[in-house]
N, C-alpha and C. Protein backbone atom coordinates (compact mmCIF):
# COMPACT_ATOMS: atom_id res chain seq x y z
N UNK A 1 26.78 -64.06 1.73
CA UNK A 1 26.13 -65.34 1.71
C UNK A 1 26.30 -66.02 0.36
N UNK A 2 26.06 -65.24 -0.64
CA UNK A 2 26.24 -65.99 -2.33
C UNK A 2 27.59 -66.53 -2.48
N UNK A 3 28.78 -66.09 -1.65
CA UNK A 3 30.25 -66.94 -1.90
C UNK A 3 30.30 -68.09 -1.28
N UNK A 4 29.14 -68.48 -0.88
CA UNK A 4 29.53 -70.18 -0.65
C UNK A 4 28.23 -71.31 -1.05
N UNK A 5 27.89 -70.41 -1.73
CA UNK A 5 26.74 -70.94 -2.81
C UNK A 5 27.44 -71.99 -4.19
N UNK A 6 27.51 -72.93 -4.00
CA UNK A 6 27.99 -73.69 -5.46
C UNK A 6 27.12 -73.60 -6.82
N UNK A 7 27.28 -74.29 -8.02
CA UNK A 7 26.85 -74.61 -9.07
C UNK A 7 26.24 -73.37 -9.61
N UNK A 8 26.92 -72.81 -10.03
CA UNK A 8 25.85 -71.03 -10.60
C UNK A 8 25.49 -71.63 -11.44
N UNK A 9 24.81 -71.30 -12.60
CA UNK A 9 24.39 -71.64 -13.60
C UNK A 9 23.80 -69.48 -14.22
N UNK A 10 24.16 -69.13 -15.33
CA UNK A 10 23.38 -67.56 -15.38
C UNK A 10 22.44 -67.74 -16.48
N UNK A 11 21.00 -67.58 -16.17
CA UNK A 11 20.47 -67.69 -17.09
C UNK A 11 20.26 -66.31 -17.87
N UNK A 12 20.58 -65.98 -19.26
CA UNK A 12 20.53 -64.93 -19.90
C UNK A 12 19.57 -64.52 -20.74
N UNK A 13 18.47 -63.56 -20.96
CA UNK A 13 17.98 -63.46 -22.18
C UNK A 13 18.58 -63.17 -23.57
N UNK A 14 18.40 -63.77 -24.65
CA UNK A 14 18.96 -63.72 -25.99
C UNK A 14 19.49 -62.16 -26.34
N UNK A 15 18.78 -60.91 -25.98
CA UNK A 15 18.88 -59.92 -26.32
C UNK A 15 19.31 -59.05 -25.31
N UNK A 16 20.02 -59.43 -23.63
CA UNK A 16 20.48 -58.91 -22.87
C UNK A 16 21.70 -58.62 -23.05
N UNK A 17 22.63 -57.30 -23.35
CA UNK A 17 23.64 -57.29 -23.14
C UNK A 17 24.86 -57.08 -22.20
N UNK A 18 23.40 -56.46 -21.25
CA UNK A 18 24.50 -56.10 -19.43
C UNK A 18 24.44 -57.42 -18.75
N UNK A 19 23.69 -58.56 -18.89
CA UNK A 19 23.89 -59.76 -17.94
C UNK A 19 24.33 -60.74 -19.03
N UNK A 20 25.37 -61.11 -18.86
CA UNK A 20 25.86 -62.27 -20.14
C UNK A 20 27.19 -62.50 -19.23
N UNK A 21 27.51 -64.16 -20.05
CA UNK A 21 28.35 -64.70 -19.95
C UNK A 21 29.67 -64.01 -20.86
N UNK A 22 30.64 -64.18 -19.87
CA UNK A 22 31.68 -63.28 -20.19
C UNK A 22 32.82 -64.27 -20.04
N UNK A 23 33.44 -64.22 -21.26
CA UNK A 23 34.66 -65.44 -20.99
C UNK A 23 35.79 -65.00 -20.61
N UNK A 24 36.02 -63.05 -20.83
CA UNK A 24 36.92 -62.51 -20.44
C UNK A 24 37.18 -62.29 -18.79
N UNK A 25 35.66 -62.46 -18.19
CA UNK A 25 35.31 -62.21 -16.98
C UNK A 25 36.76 -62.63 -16.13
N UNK A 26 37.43 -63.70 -15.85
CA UNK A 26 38.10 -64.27 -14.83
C UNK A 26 40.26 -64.25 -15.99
N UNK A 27 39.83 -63.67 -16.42
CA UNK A 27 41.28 -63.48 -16.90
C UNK A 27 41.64 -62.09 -16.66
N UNK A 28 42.99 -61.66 -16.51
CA UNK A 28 43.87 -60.20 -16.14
C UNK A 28 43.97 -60.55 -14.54
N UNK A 29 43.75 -59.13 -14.33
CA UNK A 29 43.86 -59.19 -12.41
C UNK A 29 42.80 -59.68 -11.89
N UNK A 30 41.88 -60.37 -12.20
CA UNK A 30 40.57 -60.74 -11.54
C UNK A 30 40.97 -62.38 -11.74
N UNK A 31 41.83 -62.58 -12.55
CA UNK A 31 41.62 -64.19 -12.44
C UNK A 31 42.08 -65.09 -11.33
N UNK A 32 42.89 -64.42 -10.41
CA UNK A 32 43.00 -65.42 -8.77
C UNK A 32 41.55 -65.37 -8.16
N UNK A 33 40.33 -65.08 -8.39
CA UNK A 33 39.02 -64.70 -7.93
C UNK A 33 38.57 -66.19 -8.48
N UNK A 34 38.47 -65.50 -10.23
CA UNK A 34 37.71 -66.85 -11.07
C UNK A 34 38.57 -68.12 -10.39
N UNK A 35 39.81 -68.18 -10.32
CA UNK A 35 40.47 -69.72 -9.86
C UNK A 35 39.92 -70.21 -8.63
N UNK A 36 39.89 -68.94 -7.35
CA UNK A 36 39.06 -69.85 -6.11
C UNK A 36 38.02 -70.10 -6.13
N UNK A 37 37.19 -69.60 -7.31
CA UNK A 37 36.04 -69.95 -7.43
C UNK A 37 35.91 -71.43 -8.04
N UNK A 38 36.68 -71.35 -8.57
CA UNK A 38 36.37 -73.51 -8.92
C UNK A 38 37.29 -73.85 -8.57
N UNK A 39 38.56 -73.67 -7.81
CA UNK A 39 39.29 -74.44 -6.86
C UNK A 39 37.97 -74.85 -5.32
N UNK A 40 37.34 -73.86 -5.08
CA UNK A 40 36.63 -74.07 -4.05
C UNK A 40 35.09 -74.24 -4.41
N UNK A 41 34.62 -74.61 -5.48
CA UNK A 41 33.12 -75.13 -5.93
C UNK A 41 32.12 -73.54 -5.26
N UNK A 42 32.75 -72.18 -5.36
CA UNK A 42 31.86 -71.53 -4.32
C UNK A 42 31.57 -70.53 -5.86
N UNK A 43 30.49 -69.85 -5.87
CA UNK A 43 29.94 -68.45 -6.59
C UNK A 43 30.89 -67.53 -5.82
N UNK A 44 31.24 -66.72 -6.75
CA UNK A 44 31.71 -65.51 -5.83
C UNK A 44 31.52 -64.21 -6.69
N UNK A 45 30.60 -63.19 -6.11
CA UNK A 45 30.26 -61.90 -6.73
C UNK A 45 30.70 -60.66 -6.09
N UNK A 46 31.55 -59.67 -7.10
CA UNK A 46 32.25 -58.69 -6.22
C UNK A 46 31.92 -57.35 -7.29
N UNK A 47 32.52 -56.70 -6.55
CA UNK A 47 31.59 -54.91 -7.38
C UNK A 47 32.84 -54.76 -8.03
N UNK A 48 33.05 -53.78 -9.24
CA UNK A 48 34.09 -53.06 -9.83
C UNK A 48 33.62 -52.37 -10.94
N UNK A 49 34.24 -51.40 -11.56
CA UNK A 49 34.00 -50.73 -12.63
C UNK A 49 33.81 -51.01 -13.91
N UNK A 50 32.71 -51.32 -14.29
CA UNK A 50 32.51 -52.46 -15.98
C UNK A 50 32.93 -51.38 -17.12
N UNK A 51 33.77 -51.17 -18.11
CA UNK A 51 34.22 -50.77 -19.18
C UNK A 51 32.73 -50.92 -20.20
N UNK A 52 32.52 -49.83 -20.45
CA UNK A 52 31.56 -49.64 -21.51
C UNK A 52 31.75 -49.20 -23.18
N UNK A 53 31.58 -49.91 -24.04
CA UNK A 53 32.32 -49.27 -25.16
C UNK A 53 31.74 -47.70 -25.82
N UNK A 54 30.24 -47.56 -24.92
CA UNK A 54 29.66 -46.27 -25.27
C UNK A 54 30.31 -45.08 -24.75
N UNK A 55 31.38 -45.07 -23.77
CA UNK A 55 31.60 -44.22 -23.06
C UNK A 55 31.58 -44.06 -21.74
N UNK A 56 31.31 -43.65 -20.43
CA UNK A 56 31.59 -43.78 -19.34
C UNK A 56 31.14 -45.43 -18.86
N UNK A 57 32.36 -46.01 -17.70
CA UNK A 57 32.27 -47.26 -17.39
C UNK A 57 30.47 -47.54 -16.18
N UNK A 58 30.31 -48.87 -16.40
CA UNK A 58 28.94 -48.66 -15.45
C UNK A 58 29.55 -49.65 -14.25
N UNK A 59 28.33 -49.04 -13.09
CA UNK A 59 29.04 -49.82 -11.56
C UNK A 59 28.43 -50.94 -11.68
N UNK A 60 29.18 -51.96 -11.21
CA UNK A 60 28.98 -53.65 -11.92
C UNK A 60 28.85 -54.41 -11.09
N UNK A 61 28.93 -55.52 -10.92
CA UNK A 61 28.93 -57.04 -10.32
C UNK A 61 29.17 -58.19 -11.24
N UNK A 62 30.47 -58.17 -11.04
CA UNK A 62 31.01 -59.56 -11.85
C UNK A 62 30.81 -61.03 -10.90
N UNK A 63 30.40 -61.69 -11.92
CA UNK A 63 30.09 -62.79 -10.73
C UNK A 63 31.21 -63.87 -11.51
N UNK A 64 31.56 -64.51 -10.83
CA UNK A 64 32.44 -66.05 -11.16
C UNK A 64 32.07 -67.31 -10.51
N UNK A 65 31.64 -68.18 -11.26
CA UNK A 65 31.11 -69.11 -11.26
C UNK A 65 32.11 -70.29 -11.10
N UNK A 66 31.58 -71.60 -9.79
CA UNK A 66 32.55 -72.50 -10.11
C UNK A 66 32.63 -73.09 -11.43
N UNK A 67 32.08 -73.23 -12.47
CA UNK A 67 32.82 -73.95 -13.68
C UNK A 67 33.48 -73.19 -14.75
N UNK A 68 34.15 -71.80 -13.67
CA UNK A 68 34.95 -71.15 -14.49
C UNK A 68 34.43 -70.18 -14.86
N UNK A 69 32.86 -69.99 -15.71
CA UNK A 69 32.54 -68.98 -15.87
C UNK A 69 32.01 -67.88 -15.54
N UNK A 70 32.20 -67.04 -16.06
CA UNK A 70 32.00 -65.47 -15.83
C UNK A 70 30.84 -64.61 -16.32
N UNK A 71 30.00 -63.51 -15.29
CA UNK A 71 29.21 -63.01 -16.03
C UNK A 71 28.94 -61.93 -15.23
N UNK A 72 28.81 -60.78 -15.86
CA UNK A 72 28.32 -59.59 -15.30
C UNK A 72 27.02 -58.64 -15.13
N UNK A 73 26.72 -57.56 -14.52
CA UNK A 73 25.57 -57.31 -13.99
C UNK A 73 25.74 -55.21 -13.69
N UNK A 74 25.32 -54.59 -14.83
CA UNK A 74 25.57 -53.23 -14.33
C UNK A 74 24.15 -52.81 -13.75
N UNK A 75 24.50 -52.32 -12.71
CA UNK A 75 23.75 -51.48 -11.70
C UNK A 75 22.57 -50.13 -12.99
N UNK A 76 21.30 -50.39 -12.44
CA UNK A 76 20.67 -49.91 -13.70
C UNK A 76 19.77 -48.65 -13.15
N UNK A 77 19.83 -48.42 -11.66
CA UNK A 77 19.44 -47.00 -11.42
C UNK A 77 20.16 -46.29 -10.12
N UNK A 78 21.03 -44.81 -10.54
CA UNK A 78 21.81 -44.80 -10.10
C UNK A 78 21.35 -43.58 -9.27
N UNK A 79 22.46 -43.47 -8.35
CA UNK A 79 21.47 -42.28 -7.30
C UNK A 79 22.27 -40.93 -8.28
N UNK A 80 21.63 -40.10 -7.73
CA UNK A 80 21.49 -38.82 -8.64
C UNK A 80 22.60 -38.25 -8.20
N UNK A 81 23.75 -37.60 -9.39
CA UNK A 81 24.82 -37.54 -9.62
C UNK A 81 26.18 -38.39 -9.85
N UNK A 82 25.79 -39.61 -9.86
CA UNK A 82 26.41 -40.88 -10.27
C UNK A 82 26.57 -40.74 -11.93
N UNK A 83 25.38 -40.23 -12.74
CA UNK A 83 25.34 -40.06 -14.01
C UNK A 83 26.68 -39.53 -14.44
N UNK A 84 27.52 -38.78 -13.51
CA UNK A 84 28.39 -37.76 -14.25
C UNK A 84 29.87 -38.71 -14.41
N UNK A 85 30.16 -40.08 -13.34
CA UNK A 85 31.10 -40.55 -13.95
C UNK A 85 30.10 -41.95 -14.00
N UNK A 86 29.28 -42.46 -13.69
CA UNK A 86 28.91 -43.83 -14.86
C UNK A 86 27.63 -43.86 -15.43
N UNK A 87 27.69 -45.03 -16.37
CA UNK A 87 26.44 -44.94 -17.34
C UNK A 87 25.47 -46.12 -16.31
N UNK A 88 24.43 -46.09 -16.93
CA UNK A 88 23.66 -47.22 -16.14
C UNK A 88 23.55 -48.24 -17.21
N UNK A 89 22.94 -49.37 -16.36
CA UNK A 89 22.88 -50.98 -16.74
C UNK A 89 21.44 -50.47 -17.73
N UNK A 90 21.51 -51.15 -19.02
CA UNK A 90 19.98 -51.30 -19.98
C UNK A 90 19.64 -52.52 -19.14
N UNK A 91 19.75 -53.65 -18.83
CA UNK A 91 19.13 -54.81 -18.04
C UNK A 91 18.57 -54.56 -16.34
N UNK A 92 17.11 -54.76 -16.06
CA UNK A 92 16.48 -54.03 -14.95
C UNK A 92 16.56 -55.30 -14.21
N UNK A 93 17.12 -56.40 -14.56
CA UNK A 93 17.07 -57.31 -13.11
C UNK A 93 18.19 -58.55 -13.92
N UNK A 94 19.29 -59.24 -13.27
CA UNK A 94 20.05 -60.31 -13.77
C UNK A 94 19.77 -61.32 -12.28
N UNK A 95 19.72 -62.25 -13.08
CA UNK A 95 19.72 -63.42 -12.58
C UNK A 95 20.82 -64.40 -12.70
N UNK A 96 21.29 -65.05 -11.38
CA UNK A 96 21.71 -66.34 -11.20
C UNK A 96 21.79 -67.45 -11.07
N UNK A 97 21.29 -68.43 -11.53
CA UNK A 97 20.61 -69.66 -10.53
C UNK A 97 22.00 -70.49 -9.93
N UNK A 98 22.12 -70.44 -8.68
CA UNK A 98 22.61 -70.70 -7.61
C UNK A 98 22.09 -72.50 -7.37
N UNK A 99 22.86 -73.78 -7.14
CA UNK A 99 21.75 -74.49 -6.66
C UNK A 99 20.65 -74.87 -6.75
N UNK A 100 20.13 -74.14 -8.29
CA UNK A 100 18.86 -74.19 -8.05
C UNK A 100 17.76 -72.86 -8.12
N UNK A 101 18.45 -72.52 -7.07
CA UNK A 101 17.23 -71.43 -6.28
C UNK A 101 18.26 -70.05 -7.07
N UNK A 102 16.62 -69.22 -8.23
CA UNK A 102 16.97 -68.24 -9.45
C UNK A 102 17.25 -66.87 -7.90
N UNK A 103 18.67 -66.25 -8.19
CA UNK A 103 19.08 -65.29 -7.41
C UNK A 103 19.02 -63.92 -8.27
N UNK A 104 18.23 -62.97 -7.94
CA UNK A 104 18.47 -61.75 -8.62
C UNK A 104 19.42 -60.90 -7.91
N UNK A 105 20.61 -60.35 -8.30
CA UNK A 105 21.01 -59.21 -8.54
C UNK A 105 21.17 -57.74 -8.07
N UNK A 106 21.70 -56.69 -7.60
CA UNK A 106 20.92 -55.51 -7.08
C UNK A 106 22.56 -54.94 -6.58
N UNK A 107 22.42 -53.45 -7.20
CA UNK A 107 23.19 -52.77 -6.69
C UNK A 107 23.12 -51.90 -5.73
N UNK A 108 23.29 -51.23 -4.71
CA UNK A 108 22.56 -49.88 -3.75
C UNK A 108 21.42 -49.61 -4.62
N UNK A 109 21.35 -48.27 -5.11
CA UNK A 109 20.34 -47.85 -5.44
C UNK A 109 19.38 -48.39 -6.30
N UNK A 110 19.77 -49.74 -7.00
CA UNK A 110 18.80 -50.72 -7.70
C UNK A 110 17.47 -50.50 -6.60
N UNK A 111 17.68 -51.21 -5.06
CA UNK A 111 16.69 -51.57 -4.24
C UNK A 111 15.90 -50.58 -4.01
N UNK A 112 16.30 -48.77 -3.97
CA UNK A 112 15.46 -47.92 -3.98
C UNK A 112 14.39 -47.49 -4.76
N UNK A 113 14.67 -48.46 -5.83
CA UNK A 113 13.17 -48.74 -6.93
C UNK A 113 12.03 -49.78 -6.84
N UNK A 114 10.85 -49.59 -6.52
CA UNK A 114 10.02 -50.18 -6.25
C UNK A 114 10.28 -51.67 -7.92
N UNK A 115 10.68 -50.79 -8.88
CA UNK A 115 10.45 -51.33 -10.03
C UNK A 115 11.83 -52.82 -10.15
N UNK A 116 12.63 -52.33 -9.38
CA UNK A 116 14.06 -53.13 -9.45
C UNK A 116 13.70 -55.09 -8.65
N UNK A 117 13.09 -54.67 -7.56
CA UNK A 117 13.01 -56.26 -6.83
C UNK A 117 11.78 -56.96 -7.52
N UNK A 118 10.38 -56.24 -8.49
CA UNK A 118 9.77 -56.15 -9.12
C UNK A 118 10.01 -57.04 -10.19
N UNK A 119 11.28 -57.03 -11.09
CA UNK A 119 11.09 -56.99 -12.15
C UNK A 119 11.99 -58.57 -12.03
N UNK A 120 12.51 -58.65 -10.93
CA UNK A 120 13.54 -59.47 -10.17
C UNK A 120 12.65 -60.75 -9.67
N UNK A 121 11.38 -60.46 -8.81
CA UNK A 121 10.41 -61.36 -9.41
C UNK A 121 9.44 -62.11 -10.70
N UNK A 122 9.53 -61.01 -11.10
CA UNK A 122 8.78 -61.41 -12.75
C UNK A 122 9.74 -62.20 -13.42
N UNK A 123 11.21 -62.09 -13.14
CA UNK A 123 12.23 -62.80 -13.96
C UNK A 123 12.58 -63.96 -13.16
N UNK A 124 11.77 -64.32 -11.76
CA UNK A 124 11.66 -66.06 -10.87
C UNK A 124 12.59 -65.64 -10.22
N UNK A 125 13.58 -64.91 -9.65
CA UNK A 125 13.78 -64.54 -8.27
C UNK A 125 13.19 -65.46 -7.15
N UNK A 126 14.06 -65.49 -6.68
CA UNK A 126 13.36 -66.09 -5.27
C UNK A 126 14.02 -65.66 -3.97
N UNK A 127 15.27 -65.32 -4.69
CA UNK A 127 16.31 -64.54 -3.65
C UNK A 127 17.01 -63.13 -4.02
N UNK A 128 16.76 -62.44 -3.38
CA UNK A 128 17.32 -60.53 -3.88
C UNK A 128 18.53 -60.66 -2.72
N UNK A 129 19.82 -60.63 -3.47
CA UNK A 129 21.04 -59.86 -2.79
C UNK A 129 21.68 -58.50 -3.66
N UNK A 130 21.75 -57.97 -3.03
CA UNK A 130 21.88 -56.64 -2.73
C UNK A 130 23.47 -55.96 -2.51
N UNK A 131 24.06 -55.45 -2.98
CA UNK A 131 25.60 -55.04 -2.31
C UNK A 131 25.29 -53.54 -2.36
N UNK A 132 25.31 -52.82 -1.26
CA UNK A 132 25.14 -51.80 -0.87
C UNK A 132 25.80 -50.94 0.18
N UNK A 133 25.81 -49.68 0.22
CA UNK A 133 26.69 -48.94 1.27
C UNK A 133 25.01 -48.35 2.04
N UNK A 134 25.15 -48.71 2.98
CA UNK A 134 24.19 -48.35 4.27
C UNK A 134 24.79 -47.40 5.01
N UNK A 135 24.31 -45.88 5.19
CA UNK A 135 25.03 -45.53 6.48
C UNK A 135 24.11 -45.42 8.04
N UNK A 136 25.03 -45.43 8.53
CA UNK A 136 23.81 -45.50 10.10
C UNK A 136 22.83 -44.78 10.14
N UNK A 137 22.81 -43.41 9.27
CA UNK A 137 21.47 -42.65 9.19
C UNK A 137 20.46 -42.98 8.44
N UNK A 138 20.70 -43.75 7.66
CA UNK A 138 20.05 -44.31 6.63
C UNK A 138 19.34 -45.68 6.91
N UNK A 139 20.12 -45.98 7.70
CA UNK A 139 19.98 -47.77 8.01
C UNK A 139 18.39 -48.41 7.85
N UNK A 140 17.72 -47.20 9.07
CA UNK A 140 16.25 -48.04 9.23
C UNK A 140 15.66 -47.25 8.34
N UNK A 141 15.39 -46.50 7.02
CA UNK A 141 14.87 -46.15 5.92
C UNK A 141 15.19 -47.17 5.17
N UNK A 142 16.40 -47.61 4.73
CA UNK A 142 16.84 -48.77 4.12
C UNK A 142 16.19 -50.03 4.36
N UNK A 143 16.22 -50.83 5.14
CA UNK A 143 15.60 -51.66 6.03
C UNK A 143 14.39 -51.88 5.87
N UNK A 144 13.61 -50.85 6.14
CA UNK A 144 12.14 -50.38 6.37
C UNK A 144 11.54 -50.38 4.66
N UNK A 145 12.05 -50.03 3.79
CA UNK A 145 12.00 -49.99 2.16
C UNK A 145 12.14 -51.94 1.70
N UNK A 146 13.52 -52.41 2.28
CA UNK A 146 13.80 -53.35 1.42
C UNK A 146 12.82 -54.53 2.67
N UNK A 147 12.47 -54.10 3.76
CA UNK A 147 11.23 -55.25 4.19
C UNK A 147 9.84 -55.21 3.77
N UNK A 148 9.69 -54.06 3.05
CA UNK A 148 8.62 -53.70 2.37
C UNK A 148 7.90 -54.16 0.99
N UNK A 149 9.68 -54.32 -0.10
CA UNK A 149 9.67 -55.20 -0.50
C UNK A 149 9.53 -56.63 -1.01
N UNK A 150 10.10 -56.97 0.13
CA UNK A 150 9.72 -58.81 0.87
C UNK A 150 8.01 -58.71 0.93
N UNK A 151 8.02 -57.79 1.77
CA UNK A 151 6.08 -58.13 1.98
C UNK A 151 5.45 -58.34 0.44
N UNK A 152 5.29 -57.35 -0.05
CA UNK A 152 5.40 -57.14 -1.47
C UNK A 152 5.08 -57.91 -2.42
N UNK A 153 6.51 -58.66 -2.42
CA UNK A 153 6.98 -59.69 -3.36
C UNK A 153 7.02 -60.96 -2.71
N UNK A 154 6.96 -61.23 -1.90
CA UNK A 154 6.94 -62.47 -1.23
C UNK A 154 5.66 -63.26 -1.81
C-alpha cells in the first residue's frame, strides 16, 4: 500500500542515527528504485541488508522518496538467533509522513513488541506498516497480536 503513496516527507530526530536521510540511499544498484520513485511521484519501501560500520549489517527498510530522497530504517528487535548474523536498529520507531498522514515503520519481529507500535504512537503514527514473513501456522497469532495492537493504540 505505501508504493503509491506520494510526497514522503521523513521526519528525523536530531540525534537518530538508524532513521535519517540518506543521500547515498538511491545511488549503486538501488538507484532504478530511487528513479521510479520520482519518475512516478510514488514512496517506495523495500527490505535489504543495511551495512553497519560497527560490525554485523542490520535488517533494514530503505525507503525512497519521490523528491529523490532516501532514508532508512533498521529493524530494532530481532527474533532470537538473528543476533548471530545482524545487529539491531538503536531507533525503536521511524517515521514517514506520507501525504500528510505520520507512517511508522516495522519490521517482522518489531510488531511482536508490545513496546514497538507503542513507541510508533508516541512518535504521531497514525499508520503502522509492517513487512513481515507470516507463516500459515502463525498467521492467526500474528493477526490476533497486531489487532490487539490497533485496539490498544487506536
Amino acid at each position: 500500500m505505501i508504493r503509491s503513496l506520494e510526497a514522503a516527507r521523513v521526519r528525523v530526530a536530531d540525534r537518530d542515527t538508524d532513521v535519517r536521510a540518506d543521500s547515498q540511499v538511491g545511488h549503486g544498484p538501488l538507484r532504478p528504485l530511487s528513479e521510479r520513485a520520482r519518475q512516478t511521484g510514488m514512496t517506495v519501501v523495500v527490505g535489504a541488508p543495511i551495512s553497519n560500520p560497527n560490525g554485523l549489517p542490520s535488517i533494514g527498510a530503505i525507503t525512497f522518496h519521490p523528491d529523490g530522497r532516501g532514508s532508512l530504517y533498521r529493524k530494532h528487535f530481532l527474533h532470537p538467533g538473528e543476533e548471530q548474523y545482524a545487529a539491531p536498529g538503536a531507533a525503536i520507531s521511524a517515521l514517514i509522513d506520507v501525504r500528510g498522514v505520520p507512517v511508522a515503520l516495522a519490521i517482522c519481529a518489531d510488531t511482536t513488541h508490545q513496546a514497538h507500535p507503542h513507541a510508533a504512537v508516541l512518535a504521531g503514527a497514525t499508520l503502522y506498516v509492517a513487512g513481515s514473513v507470516i507463516t500459515p501456522g502463525g498467521y492467526d497469532k500474528d493477526t490476533t497480536q497486531l489487532a490487539s495492537h490497533a485496539r490498544q493504540f487506536s
